[in-house]
Amino acid sequence: MIGTIRIAIVDDHPLFREGVTRSLSEIGGFEIVGEGATAQDAERIASTVQPDILLLDISMPGGGLSAVASILAVHPAQKIVMLTVSETNADVTTALNAGVQGYILKGVGSRALAEILRNVAAGESYLSPMLSARLLSDLQSPQSANGVADRLRQLTERQTEILRLVAEGLSNKEVALRLELQEKTVKHHMTGVLSKLNVRNRTEAALMMRDRERNPRSKAQKRVPSIGAS
């Protein structure tokens, strides 16, 4: 099992940092090893403290997304989770494409936050459900929906098998263990999946698979506009 998880928090609102620190400390299993308020602070903490997880806001001096790119260029293994109020698709996709392991909205409860951080520390990724639904809605737009089923059919049997497990929330490492493969083999197959589906990241690919599994006739249905599709 995972021991104490070392967390660093970078947010330009001191009261918010204090609240997160207090909440995680009271729940237990976490150690706050660094705090900051700017992108430069985030880069310094990643280099000197090397926390298990770096919690970043997007809106801070220097920009949280800029910090992600700079940090992962030097420390590619650093786990980064965005904890922010931004719900825009542009910010979400930029963060996911940059390599963050999680994207959480600030309305999350303290125990839910702790559980998400434990899962991220264990190698999983996380995207707030509301944001997942929004990305899925974009994928279901008329211009993108027509070719979704066709693109999924281009996947090999192994790629489809792997993508189904990714859609269930498994990390590459967990998929490899489940299928008795090397993790690098799973990564290779996922690269092929992203290319064939013409999507930017594994989250979008997983959403496409989930939609097909839940709505096997969705291709035909999407030809007729509907309200409240999910």
mmCIF file of C-alpha atoms in Angstrom, residues 147-156 159-160 163 193 196-197 205 207-213 218:
data_model
loop_
_atom_site.group_PDB
_atom_site.id
_atom_site.type_symbol
_atom_site.label_atom_id
_atom_site.label_comp_id
_atom_site.label_asym_id
_atom_site.label_seq_id
_atom_site.Cartn_x
_atom_site.Cartn_y
_atom_site.Cartn_z
ATOM 1 C CA GLY A 147 -16.861 9.288 -38.145
ATOM 2 C CA VAL A 148 -16.514 8.093 -34.534
ATOM 3 C CA ALA A 149 -17.838 4.573 -35.112
ATOM 4 C CA ASP A 150 -15.784 4.241 -38.298
ATOM 5 C CA ARG A 151 -12.624 5.287 -36.466
ATOM 6 C CA LEU A 152 -13.261 2.857 -33.630
ATOM 7 C CA ARG A 153 -13.653 0.066 -36.168
ATOM 8 C CA GLN A 154 -10.135 0.800 -37.415
ATOM 9 C CA LEU A 155 -8.670 -0.380 -34.113
ATOM 10 C CA THR A 156 -7.111 -3.824 -33.922
ATOM 11 C CA GLN A 159 -6.081 -1.946 -29.310
ATOM 12 C CA THR A 160 -9.807 -2.240 -28.647
ATOM 13 C CA LEU A 163 -8.910 0.973 -24.834
ATOM 14 C CA VAL A 193 -5.160 4.263 -30.752
ATOM 15 C CA LYS A 196 -6.384 6.141 -35.504
ATOM 16 C CA LEU A 197 -9.065 7.956 -33.497
ATOM 17 C CA ALA A 205 -10.208 8.157 -26.564
ATOM 18 C CA LEU A 207 -14.784 8.864 -23.683
ATOM 19 C CA MET A 208 -15.354 7.698 -27.258
ATOM 20 C CA MET A 209 -15.181 4.060 -26.169
ATOM 21 C CA ARG A 210 -17.492 4.631 -23.184
ATOM 22 C CA ASP A 211 -20.047 6.305 -25.424
ATOM 23 C CA ARG A 212 -20.008 3.411 -27.904
ATOM 24 C CA GLU A 213 -20.286 0.812 -25.129
ATOM 25 C CA SER A 218 -25.371 5.996 -31.302
#
